Short mmCIF file of C-alpha atoms in Angstrom, two decimals:
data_model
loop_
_atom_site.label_atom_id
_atom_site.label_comp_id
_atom_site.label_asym_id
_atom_site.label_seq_id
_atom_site.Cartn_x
_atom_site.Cartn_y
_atom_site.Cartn_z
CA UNK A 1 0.00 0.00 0.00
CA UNK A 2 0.86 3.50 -0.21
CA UNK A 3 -0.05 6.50 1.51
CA UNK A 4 -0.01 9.91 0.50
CA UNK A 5 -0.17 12.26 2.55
CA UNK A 6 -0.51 16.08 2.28
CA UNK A 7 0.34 17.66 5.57
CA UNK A 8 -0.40 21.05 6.62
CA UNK A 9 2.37 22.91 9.07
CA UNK A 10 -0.19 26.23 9.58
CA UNK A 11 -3.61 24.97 10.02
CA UNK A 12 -4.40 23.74 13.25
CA UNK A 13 -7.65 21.20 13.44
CA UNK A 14 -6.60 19.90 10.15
CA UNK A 15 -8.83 16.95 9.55
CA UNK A 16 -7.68 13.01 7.81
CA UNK A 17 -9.58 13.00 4.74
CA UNK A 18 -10.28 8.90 3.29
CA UNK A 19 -11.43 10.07 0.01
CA UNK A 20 -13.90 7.97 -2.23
CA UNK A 21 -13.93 6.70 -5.45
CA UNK A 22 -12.00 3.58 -6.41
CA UNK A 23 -8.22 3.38 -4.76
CA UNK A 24 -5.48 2.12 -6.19
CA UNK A 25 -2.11 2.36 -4.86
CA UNK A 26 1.49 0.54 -5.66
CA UNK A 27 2.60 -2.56 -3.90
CA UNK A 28 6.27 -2.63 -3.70
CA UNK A 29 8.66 -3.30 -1.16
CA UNK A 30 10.45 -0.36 -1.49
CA UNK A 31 13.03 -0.54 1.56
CA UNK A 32 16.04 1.31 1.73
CA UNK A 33 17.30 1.86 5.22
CA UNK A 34 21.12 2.17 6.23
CA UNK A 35 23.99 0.39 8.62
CA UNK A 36 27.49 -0.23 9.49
CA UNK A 37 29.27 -2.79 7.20
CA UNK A 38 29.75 -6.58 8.47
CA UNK A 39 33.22 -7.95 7.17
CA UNK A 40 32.59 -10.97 5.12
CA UNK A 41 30.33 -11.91 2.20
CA UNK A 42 30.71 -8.34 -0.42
CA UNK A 43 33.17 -8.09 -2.32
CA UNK A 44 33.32 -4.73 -2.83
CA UNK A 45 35.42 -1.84 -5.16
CA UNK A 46 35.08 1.41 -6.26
CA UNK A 47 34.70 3.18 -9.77
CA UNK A 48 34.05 6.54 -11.10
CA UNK A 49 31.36 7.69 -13.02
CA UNK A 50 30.83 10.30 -15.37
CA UNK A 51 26.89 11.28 -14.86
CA UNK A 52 25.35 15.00 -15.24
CA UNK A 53 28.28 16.05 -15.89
CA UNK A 54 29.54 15.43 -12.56
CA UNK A 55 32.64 12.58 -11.60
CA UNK A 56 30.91 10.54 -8.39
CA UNK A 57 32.38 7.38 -6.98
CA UNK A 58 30.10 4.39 -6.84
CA UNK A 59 30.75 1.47 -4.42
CA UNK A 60 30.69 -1.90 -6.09
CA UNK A 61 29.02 -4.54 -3.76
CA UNK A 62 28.32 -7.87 -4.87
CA UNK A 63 27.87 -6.99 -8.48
CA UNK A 64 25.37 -4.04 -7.71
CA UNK A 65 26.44 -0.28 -7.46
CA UNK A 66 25.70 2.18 -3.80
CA UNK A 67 26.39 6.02 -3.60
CA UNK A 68 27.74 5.28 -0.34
CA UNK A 69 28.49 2.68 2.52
CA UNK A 70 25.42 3.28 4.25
CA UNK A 71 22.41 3.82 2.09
CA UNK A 72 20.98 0.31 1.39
CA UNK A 73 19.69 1.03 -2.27
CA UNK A 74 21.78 0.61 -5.25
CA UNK A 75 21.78 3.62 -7.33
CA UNK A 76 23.08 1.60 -10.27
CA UNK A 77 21.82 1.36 -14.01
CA UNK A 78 19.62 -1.36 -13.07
CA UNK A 79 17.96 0.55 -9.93
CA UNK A 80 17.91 3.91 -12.31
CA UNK A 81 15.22 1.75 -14.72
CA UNK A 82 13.37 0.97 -11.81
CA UNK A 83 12.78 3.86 -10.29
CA UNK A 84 11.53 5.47 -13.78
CA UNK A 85 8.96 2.63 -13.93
CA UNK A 86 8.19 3.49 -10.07
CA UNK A 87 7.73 7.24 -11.25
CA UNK A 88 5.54 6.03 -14.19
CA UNK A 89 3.01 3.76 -11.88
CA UNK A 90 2.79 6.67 -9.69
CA UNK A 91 1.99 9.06 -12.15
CA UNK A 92 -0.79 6.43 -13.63
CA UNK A 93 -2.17 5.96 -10.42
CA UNK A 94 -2.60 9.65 -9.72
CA UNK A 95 -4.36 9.66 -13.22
CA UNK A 96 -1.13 11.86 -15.04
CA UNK A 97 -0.80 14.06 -11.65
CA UNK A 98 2.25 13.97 -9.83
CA UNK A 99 1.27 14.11 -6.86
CA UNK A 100 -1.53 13.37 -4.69
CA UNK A 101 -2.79 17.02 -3.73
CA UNK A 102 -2.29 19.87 -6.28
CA UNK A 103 0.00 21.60 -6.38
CA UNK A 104 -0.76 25.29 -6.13
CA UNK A 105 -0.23 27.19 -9.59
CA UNK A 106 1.28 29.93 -7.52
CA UNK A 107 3.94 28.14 -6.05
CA UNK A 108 7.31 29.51 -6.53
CA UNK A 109 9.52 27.04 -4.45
CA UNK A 110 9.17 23.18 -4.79
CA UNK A 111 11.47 20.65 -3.13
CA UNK A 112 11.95 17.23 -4.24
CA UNK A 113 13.60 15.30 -1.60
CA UNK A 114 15.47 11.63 -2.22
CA UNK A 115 14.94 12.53 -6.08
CA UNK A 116 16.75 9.43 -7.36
CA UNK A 117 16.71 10.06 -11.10
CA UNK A 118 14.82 13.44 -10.80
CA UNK A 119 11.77 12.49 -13.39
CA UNK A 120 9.15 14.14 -10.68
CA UNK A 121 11.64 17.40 -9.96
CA UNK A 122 11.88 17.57 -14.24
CA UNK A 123 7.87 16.82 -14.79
CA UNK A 124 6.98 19.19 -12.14
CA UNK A 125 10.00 21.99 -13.54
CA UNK A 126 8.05 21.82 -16.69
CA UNK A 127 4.67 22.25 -15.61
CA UNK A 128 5.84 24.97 -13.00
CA UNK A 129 7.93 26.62 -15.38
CA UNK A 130 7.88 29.78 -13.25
CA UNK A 131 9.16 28.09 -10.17
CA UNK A 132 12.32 27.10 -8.96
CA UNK A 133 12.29 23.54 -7.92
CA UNK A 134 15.14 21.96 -6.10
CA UNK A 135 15.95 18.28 -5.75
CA UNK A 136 18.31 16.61 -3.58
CA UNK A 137 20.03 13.11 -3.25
CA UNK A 138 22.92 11.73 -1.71
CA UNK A 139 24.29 10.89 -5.18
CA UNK A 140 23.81 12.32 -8.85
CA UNK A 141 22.64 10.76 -11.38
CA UNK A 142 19.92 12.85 -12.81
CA UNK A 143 20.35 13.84 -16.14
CA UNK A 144 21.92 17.43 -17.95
CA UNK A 145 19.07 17.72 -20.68
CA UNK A 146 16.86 19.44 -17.96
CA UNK A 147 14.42 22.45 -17.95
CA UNK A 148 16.35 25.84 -16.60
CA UNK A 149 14.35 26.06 -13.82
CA UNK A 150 15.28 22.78 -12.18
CA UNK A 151 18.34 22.21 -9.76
CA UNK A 152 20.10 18.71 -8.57
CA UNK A 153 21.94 19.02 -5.62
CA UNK A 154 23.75 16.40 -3.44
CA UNK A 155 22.18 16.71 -0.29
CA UNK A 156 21.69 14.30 2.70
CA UNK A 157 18.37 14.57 4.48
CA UNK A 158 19.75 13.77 7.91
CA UNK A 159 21.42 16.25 8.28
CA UNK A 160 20.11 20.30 8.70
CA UNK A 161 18.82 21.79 5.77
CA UNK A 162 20.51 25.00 5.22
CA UNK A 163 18.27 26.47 2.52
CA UNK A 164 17.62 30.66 3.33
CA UNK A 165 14.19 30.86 1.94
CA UNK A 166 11.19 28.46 2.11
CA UNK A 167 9.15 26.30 -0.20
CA UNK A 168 5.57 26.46 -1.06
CA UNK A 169 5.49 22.30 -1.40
CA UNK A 170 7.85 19.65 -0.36
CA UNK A 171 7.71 16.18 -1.65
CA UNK A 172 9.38 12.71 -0.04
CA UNK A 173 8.26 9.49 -1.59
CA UNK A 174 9.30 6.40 -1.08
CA UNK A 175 12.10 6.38 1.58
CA UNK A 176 10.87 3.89 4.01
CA UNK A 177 13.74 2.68 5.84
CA UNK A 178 15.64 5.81 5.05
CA UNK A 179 15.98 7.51 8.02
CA UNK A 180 16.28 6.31 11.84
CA UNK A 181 14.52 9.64 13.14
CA UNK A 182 11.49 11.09 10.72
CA UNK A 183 10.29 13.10 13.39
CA UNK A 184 13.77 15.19 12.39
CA UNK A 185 12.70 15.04 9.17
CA UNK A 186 9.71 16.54 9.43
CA UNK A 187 10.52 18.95 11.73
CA UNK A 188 13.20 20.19 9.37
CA UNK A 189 10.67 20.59 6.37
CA UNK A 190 8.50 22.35 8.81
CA UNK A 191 11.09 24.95 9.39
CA UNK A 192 11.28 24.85 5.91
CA UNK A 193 7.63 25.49 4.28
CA UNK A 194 6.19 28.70 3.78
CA UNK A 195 3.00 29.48 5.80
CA UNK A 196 -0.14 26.97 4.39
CA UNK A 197 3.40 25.38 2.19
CA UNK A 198 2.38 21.36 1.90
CA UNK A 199 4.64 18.53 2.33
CA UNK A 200 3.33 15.75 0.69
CA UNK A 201 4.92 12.26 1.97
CA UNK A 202 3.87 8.93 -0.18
CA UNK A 203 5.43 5.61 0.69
CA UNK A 204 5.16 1.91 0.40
CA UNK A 205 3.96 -1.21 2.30
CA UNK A 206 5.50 -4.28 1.49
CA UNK A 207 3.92 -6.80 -0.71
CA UNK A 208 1.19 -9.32 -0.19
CA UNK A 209 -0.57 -11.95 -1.32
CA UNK A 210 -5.13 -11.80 -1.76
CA UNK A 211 -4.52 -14.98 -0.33
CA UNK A 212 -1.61 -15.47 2.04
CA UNK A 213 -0.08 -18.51 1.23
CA UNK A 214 1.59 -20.74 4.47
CA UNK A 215 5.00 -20.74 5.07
CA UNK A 216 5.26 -18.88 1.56
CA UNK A 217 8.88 -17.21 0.41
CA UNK A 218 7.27 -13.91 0.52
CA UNK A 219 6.20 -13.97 3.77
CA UNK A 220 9.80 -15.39 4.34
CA UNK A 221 11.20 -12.33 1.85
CA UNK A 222 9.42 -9.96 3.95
CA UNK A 223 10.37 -11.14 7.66
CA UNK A 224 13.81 -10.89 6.94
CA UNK A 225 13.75 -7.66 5.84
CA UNK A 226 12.27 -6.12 8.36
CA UNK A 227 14.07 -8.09 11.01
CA UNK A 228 17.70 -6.69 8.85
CA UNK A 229 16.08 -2.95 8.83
CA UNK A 230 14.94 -3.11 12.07
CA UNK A 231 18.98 -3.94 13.06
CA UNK A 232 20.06 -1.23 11.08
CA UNK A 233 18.34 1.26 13.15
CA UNK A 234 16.50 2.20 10.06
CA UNK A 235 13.67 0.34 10.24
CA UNK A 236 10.91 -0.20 7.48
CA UNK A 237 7.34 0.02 7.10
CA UNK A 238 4.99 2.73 7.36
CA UNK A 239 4.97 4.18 11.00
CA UNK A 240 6.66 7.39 9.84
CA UNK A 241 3.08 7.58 8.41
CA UNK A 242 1.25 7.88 11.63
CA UNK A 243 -0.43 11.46 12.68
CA UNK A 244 1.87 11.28 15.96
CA UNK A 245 5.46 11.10 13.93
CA UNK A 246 3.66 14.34 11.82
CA UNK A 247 2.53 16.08 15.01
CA UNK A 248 5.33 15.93 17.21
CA UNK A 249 7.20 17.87 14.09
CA UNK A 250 4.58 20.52 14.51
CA UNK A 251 3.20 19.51 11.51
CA UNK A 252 -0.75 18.74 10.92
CA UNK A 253 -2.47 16.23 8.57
CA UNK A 254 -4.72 17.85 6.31
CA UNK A 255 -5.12 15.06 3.74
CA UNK A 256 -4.48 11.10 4.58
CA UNK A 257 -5.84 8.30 1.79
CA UNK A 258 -4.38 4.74 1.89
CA UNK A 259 -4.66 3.53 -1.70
CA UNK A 260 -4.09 -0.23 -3.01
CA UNK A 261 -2.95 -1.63 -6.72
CA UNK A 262 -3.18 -5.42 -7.85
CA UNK A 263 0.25 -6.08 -9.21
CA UNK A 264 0.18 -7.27 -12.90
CA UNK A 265 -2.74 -7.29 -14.96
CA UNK A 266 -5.57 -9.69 -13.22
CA UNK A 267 -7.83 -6.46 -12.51
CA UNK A 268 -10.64 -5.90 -14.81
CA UNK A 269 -10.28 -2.38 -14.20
CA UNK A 270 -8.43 -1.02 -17.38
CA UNK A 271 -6.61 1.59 -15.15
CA UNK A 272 -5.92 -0.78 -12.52
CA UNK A 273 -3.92 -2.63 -15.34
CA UNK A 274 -1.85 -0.51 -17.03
CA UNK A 275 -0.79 0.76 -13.19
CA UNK A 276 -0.53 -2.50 -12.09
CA UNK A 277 1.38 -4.36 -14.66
CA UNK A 278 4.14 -1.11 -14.11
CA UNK A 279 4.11 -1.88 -10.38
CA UNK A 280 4.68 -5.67 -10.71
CA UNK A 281 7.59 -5.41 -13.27
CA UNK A 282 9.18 -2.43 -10.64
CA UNK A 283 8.73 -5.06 -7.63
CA UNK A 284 10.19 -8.45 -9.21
CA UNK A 285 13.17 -5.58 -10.17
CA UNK A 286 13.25 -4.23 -6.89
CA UNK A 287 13.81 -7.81 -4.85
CA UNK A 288 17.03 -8.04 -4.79
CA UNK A 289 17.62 -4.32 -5.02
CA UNK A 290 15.45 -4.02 -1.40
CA UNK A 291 17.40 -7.01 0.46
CA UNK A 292 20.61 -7.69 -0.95
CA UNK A 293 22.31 -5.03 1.38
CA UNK A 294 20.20 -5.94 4.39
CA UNK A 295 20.53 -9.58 4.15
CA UNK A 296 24.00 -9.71 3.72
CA UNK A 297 25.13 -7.04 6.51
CA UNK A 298 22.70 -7.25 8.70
CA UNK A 299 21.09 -11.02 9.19
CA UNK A 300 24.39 -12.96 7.85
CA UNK A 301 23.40 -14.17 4.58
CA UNK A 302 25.55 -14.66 1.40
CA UNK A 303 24.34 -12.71 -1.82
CA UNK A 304 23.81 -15.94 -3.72
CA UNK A 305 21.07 -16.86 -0.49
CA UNK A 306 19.49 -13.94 -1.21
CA UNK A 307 19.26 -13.87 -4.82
CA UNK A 308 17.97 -17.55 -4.89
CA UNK A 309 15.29 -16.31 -2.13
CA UNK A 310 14.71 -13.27 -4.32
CA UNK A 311 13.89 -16.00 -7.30
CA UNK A 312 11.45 -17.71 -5.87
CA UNK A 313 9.51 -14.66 -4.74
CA UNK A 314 9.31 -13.69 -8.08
CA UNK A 315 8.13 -17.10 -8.99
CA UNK A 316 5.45 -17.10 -6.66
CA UNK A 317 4.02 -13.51 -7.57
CA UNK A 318 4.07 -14.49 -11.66
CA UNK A 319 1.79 -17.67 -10.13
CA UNK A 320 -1.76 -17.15 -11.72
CA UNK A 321 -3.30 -17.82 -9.07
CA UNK A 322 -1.25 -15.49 -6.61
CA UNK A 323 -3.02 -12.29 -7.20
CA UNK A 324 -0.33 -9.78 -5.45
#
């Protein structure tokens, strides 16, 4: 599931609005998170690449490519695809909006946090065109053909923002697992939104079956993930979500809908396909992207163990009868 939330930092008695209609949303175990090393099992080097213009060193770990030692997300040609299709499946499930509350035509200032290949700071730079949007990553690989009125900057969330004027809306999406302390987070783009600004948050749940299956390798997939993230300090799922971690920031929720996607193309809804056959080909990509890391550092395993694991979990969600 995800949920996207618009919150609010100026209005006080904001409200949680459901919404009706038909929901769809994307299920995808997107998990990054972060950690200290363990010694054995990666065999790890270093190259340089040549992207936007811009020399950046990419860690080579078990035959997939991190920004840095901590960030459990490859950032790699193969993760690059998938987040494009990600960006895509959102874009179809907000029917061609990019995000889940408009964005006011009068905005001027637009932050894109965790941008990844920067297609939402570039789509939204073009339908903006008079405002200055900003997006930030811990590593850059976004490309040069841009509009002029977008910026990439390497920028680490964690940490203070430093930027000397605010921003009308501020978007995060998908960084479950991220960040240890979201409360900072939030507090920080609180500091940073105008008066009535919106920060918009989205994120995802991790995959399941209609029917659960016993003992099945995605419930097996899933446990192990969480138990890794959860040693990393970082861990995943959606309680960043809650109204409390929003609150105790200072922010309030204005807008809260929890929306759900079949993955692959069982739905009779037309929409519900095209979105969901996106959102199934960005999950069996995303399996080994979302555990290799954690597995391996973090609950002792050896990349082949996880890739094999990571194989049959795509097995069972191509099953017919699975239904994801």
């Amino acid at each position: 599931m995800a949920d996207p939330i618009e919150v609010d930092p100026r209005i006080s008695g904001a409200h949680e609005d459901t919404g009706d209609g038909q929901d769809e949303a994307i299920d995808d175990p997107q998990t990054p998170g972060s950690g200290h090393r363990s010694s054995e099992k990666s065999q790890n080097s270093t190259k340089s690449l040549s992207l936007s213009g811009s020399e950046f060193e990419q860690i080579l770990e078990n035959d997939r490519g991190y920004a840095n030692e901590s960030y459990f997300m490859p950032c790699d040609e193969q993760e690059q695809t998938r987040l494009a299709i990600i960006h895509q499946c959102f874009t179809s499930v907000f029917n061609g909006q990019l995000s889940f509350q408009s964005i006011p035509r009068s905005a001027k200032r637009i932050l894109d946090i965790g941008t990844g290949t920067g297609d939402w700071a570039i789509a939204v730079a073009e339908r903006f065109p008079n405002a200055e949007v900003t997006a930030t990553d811990i590593t850059c690989f976004q490309p040069t053909d841009v509009p002029p009125n977008v910026f990439f900057e390497i920028d680490d969330a964690r940490e203070e923002w430093t930027y000397t004027e605010p921003f009308d809306f501020i978007r995060i999406r998908g960084l479950s697992g991220a960040f240890s302390d979201w409360t900072a987070v939030y507090a920080e783009a609180y500091k940073h939104l105008q008066t009535n600004g919106i920060l918009e948050v989205a994120d995802f749940d991790a995959v399941r079956l209609t029917e659960p299956m016993a003992d099945s390798y995605l419930s097996l997939y899933n446990g192990a993930c969480a138990s890794a993230a959860e040693k990393s300090g970082n861990p995943l799922g959606l309680d960043h979500m809650r109204k409390t971690s929003f609150e105790s920031a200072g922010l309030s929720i204005a807008k809260s809908r929890t929306l759900e996607v079949p993955l692959g193309t069982w739905s009779p809804d037309p929409r519900k396909k095209v979105a969901g056959k996106m959102a199934l080909i960005a999950t069996l990509e995303g399996l080994e992207a979302n555990s290799l890391r954690l597995l391996t550092r973090h609950m002792d395993w050896k990349a082949e163990d996880v890739r094999d694991l990571c194989g049959k979990v795509q097995g069972e969600l191509m099953r017919p009868d699975a239904r994801p």
